[in-house]
Short mmCIF file of C-alpha atoms and ligand atoms in Angstrom, two decimals:
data_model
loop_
_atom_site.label_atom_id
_atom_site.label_comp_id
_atom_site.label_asym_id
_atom_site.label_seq_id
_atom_site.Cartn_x
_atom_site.Cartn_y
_atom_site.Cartn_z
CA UNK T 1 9.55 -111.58 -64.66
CA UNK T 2 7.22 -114.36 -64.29
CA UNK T 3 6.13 -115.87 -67.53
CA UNK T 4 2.96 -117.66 -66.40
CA UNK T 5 2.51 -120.31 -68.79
CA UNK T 6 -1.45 -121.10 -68.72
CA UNK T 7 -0.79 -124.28 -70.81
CA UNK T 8 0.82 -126.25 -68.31
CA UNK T 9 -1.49 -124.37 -65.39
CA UNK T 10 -4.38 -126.19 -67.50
CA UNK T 11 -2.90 -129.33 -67.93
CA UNK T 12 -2.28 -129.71 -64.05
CA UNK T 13 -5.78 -128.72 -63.58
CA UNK T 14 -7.21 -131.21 -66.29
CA UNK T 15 -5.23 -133.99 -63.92
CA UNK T 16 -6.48 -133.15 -60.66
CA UNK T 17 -10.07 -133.27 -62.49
CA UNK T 18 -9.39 -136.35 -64.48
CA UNK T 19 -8.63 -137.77 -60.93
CA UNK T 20 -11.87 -136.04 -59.24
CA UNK T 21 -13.54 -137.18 -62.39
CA UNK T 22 -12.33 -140.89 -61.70
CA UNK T 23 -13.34 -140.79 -57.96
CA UNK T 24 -17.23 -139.62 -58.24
CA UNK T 25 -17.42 -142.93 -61.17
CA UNK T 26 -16.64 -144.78 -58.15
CA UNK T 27 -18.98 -143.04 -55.76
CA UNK T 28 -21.62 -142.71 -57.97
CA UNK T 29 -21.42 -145.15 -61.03
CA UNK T 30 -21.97 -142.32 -63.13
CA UNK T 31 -19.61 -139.72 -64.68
CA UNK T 32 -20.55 -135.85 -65.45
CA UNK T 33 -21.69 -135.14 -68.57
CA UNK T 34 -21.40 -131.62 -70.84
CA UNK T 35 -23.47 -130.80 -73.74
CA UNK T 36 -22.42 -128.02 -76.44
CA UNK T 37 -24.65 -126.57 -78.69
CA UNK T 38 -23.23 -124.97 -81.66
CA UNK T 39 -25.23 -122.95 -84.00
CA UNK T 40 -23.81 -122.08 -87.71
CA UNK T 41 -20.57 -122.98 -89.04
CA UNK T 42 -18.39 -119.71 -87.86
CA UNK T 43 -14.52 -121.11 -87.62
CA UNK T 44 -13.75 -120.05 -84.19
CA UNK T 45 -16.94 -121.22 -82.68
CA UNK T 46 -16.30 -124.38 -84.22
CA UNK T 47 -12.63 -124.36 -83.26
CA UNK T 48 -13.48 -123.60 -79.49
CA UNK T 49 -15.86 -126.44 -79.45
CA UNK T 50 -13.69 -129.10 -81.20
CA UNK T 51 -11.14 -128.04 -78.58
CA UNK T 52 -13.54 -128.19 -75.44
CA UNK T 53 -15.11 -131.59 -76.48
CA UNK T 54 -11.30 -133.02 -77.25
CA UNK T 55 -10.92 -131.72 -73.52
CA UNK T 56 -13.39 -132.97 -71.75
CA UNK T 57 -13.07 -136.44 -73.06
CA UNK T 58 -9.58 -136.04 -71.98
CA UNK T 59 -10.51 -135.84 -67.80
CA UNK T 60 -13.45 -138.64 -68.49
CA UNK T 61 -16.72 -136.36 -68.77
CA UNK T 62 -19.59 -137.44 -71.17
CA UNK T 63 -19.59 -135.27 -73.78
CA UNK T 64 -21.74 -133.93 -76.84
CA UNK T 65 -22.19 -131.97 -79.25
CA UNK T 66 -25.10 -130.62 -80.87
CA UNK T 67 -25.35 -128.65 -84.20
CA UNK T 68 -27.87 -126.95 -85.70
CA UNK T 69 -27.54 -125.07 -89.10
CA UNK T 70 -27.61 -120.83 -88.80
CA UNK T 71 -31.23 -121.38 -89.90
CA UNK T 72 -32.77 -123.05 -87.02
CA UNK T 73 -35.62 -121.65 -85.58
CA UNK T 74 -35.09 -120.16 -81.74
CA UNK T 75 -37.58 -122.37 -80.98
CA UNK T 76 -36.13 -125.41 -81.68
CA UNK T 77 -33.37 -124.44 -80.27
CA UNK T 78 -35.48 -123.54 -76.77
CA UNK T 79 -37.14 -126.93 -76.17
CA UNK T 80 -33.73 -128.93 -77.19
CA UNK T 81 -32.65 -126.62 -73.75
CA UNK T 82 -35.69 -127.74 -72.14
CA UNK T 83 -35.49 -131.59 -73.21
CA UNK T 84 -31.37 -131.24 -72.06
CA UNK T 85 -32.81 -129.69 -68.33
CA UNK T 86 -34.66 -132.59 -67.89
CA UNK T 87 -31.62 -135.74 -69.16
CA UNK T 88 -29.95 -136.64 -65.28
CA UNK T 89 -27.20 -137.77 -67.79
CA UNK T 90 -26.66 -133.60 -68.45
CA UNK T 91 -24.71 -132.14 -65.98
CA UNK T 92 -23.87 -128.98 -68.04
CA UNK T 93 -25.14 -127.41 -70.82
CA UNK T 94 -22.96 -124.51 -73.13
CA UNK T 95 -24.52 -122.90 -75.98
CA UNK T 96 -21.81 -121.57 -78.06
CA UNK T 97 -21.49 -117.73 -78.68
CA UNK T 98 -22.05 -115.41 -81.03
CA UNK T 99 -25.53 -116.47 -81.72
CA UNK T 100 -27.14 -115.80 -85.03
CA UNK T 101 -29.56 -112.36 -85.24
CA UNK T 102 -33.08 -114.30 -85.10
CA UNK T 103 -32.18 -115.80 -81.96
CA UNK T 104 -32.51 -114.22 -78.54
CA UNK T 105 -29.46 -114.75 -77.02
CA UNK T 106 -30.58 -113.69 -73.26
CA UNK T 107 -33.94 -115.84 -73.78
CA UNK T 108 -30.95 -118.85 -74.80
CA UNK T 109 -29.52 -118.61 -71.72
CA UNK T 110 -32.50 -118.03 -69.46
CA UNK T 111 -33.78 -121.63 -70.88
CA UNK T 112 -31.14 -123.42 -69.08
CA UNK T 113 -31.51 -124.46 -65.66
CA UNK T 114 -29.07 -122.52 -63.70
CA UNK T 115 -27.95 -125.63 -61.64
CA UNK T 116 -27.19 -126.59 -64.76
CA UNK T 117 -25.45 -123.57 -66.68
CA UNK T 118 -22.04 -123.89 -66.91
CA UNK T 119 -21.34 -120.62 -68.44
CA UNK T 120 -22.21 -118.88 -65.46
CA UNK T 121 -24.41 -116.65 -67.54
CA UNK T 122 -28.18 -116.94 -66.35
CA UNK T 123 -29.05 -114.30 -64.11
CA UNK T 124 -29.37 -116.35 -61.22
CA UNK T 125 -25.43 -117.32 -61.34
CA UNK T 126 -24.78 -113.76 -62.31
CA UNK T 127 -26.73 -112.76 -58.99
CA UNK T 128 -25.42 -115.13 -56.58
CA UNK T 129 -21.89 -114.61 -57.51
CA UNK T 130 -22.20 -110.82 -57.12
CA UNK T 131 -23.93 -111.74 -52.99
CA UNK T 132 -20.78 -114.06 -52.58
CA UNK T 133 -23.00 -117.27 -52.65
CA UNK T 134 -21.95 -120.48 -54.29
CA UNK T 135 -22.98 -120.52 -57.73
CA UNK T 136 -21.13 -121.36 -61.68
CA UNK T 137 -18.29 -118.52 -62.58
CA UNK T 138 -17.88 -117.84 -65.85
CA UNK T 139 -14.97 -119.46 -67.29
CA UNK T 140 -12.46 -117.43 -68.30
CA UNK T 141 -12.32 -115.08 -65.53
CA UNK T 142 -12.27 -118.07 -63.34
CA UNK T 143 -9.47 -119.24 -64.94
CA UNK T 144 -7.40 -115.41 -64.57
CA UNK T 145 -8.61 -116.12 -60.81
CA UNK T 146 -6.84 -119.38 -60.71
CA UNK T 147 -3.55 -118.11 -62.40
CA UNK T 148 -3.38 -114.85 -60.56
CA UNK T 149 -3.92 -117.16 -56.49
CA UNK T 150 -0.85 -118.94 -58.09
CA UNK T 151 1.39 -116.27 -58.10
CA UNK T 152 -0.30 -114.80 -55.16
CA UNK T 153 -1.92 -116.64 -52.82
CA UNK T 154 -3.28 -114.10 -50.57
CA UNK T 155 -4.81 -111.46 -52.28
CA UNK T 156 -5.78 -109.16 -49.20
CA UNK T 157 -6.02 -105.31 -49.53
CA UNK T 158 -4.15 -106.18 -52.96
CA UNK T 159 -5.07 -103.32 -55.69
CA UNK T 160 -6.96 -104.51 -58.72
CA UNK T 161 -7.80 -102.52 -61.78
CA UNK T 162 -10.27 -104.61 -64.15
CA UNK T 163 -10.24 -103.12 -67.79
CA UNK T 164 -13.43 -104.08 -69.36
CA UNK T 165 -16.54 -104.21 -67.75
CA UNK T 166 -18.41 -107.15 -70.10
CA UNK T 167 -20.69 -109.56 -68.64
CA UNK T 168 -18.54 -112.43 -69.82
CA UNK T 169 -15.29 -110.67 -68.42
CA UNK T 170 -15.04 -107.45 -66.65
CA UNK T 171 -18.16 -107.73 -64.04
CA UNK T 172 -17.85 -111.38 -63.03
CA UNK T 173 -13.74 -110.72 -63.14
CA UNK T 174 -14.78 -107.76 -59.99
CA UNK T 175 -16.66 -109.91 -58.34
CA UNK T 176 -14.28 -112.82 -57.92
CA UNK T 177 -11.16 -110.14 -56.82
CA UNK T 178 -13.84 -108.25 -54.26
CA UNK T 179 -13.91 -111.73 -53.00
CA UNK T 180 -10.60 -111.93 -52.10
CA UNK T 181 -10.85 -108.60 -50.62
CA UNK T 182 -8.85 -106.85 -53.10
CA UNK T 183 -10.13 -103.16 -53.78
CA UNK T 184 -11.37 -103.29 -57.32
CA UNK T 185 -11.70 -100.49 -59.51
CA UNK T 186 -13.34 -101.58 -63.02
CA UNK T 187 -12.49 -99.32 -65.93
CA UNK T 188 -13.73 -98.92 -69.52
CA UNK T 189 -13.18 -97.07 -72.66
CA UNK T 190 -14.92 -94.04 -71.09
CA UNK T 191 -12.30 -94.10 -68.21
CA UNK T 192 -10.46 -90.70 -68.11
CA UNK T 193 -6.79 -91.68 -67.07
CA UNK T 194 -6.89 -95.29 -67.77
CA UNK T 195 -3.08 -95.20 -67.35
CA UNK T 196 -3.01 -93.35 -64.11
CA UNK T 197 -5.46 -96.12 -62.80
CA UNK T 198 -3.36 -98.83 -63.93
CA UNK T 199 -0.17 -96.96 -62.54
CA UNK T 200 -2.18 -97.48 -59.48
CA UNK T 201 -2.85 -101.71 -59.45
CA UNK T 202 -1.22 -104.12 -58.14
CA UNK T 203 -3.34 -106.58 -60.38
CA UNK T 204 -4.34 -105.57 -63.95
CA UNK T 205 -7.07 -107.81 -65.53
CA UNK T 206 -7.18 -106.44 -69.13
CA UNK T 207 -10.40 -107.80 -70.77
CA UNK T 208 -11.33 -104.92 -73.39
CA UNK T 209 -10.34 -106.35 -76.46
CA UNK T 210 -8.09 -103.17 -77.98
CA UNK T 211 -4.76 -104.45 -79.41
CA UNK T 212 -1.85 -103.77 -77.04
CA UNK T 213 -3.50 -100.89 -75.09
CA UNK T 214 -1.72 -101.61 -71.95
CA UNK T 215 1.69 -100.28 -72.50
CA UNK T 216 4.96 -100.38 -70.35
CA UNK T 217 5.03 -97.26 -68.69
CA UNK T 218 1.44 -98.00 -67.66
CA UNK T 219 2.57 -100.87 -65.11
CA UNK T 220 4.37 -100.25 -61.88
CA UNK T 221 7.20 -102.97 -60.49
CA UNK T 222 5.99 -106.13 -59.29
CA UNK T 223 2.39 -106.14 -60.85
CA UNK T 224 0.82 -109.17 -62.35
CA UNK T 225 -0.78 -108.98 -65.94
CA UNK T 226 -3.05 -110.52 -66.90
CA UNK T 227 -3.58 -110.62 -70.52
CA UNK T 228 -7.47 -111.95 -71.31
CA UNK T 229 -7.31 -110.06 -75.03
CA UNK T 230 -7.28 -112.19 -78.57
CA UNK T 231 -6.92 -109.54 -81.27
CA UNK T 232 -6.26 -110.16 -85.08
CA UNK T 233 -3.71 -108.12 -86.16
CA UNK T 234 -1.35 -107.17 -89.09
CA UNK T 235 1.19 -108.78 -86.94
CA UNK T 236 -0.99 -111.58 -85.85
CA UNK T 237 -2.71 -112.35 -82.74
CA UNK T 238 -2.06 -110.15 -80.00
CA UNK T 239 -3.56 -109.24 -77.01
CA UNK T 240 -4.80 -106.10 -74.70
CA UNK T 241 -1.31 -105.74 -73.34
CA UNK T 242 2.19 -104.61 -75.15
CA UNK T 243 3.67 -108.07 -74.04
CA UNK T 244 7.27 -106.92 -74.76
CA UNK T 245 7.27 -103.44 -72.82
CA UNK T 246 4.89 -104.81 -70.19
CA UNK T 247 7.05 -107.74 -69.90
CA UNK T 248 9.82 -105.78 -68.78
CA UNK T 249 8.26 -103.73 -65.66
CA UNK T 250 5.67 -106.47 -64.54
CA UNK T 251 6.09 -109.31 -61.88
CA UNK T 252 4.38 -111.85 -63.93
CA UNK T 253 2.32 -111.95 -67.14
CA UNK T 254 0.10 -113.91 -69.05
CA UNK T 255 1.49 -114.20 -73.17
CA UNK T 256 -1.17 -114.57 -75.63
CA UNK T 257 -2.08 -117.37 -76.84
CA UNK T 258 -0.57 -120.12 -74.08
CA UNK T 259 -1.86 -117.66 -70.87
CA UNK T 260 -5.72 -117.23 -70.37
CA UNK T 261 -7.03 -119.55 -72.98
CA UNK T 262 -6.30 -123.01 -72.08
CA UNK T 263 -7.32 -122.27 -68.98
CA UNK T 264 -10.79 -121.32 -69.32
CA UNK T 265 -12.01 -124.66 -71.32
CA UNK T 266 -10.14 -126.45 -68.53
CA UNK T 267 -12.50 -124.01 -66.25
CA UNK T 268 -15.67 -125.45 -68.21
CA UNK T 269 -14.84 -129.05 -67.33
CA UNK T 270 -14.58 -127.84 -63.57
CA UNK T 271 -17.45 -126.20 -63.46
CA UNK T 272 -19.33 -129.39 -65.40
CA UNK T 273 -17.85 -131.46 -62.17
CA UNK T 274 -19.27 -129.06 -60.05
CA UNK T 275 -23.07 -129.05 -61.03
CA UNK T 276 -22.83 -132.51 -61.30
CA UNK T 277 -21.59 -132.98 -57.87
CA UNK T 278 -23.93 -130.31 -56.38
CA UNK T 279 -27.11 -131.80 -58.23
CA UNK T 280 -25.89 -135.23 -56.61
CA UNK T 281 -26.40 -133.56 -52.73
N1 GUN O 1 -17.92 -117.89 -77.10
C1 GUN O 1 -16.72 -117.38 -76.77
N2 GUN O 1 -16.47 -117.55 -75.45
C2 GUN O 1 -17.55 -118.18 -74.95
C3 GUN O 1 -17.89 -118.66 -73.65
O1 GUN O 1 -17.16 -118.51 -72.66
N3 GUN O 1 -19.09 -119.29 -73.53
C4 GUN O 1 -19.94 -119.44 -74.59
N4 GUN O 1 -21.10 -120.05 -74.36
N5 GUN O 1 -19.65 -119.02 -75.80
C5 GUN O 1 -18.47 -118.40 -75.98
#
């Protein structure tokens, strides 16, 4: 069984950015620049943004960070978007999820320019991805796209069951495998035989955030799992997939933490290079 260790997989990546990175200052005088907003003081939000500024610094972007207290009006929030659309110096702009009650979240990301949303949330990334055109991809599945083209380059005809079927996961996850010309089948919690559909894939994406619900006997030989789950647990983090029973039918897996997550902030810096290089055309 293939381990696939997403740490290193993200720290190659961050060096052949920090390299692209180094190459457009040349070109262009001018390095990409990301700006986080961060609303409230929740831990994790704070931890993922400590971690994706730390990043990005790290392969040479611009970065900053902007915080408001869980009090701010939407509107504030709205026209610091519209101020960031208009800075050349802004290549990408993130607003950090969950969002607190008063504020719209869909209005949030409608605000940003979608040349310039990194996320891949606005509906005009989410539409263009879904016709095959060039547009952001949201980061994590992007970065379960990039390990699973490691293991197997040529995804053709391949089976892929998706389970989960959230806008930040499941649907953009489909689109990216129907790309490749796998034959996608996205399930849910409303799926009838979710194990007899898995039994089926040659690729499970499991993105549906229940503790361990993919089990052993669920997983033919030579599958690849990928585990995109981050549950809290009596035991401690775990994620969507039994890792030890799983472990022992599949071709390669993802372990959580050290598979999916480091590579989707490494995905965020990407996709900063690439608005910046697409709003330089
Ligand atoms: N919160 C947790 N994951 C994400 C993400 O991918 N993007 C944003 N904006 N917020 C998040």
């Amino acid at each position: 069984m293939i381990l696939i260790d997403g740490k290193k997989a993200a720290a190659e990546l961050r060096e052949e950015l920090k390299n692209e990175v180094s190459q457009l200052k040349t070109k262009f005088n001018k390095v990409p620049g990301l700006t986080v907003i961060l609303i409230g003081d929740m831990t994790p939000s704070q931890i993922y943004v400590r971690n994706k500024e730390k990043s990005a610094n790290e392969v040479g972007l611009k970065s900053e960070v902007i915080k408001y207290p869980d009090t701010v009006e939407e509107k504030t929030v709205l026209e610091k978007i519209e101020e960031l659309n208009k800075d050349d110096t802004v290549s990408g702009i993130l607003v950090q999820l969950p969002l607190p009650k008063h504020i719209d979240k869909q209005k949030v990301i409608e605000t940003i320019l979608p040349s310039k949303d990194v996320d891949g949330f606005h509906p005009v990334n989410v539409g263009n991805l879904s016709s095959g055109y060039e547009s952001s991809v949201p980061c994590t599945p992007l970065g379960c796209y990039l390990l699973i083209k490691k293991i197997e380059p040529n995804l053709s005809g391949k089976k892929a069951v998706v389970v989960g079927r959230s806008n930040l996961n499941g649907k953009p996850m489909t689109q990216l495998l129907l790309k490749e010309n796998c034959t996608v089948t996205i399930t849910h919690s409303r799926t009838k035989d979710l194990k007899a559909e898995c039994l089926e894939a040659d690729i499970i994406v499991a993105a549906v955030g229940i503790p361990e619900l993919v089990k052993g006997d669920w997983v033919k030989k030579d599958t690849i799992v990928i585990d995109v789950g981050i549950n809290k647990t009596d035991k401690g983090i775990v994620g969507d997939v039994a890792f030890d029973e799983v472990s022992k039918n599949a071709k390669a897996l993802t372990p959580v933490p050290g598979g999916v997550g480091p590579m989707t902030i490494a995905c965020l810096l990407k996709n900063t290079i690439e608005c910046f290089k697409r709003s330089q055309i």
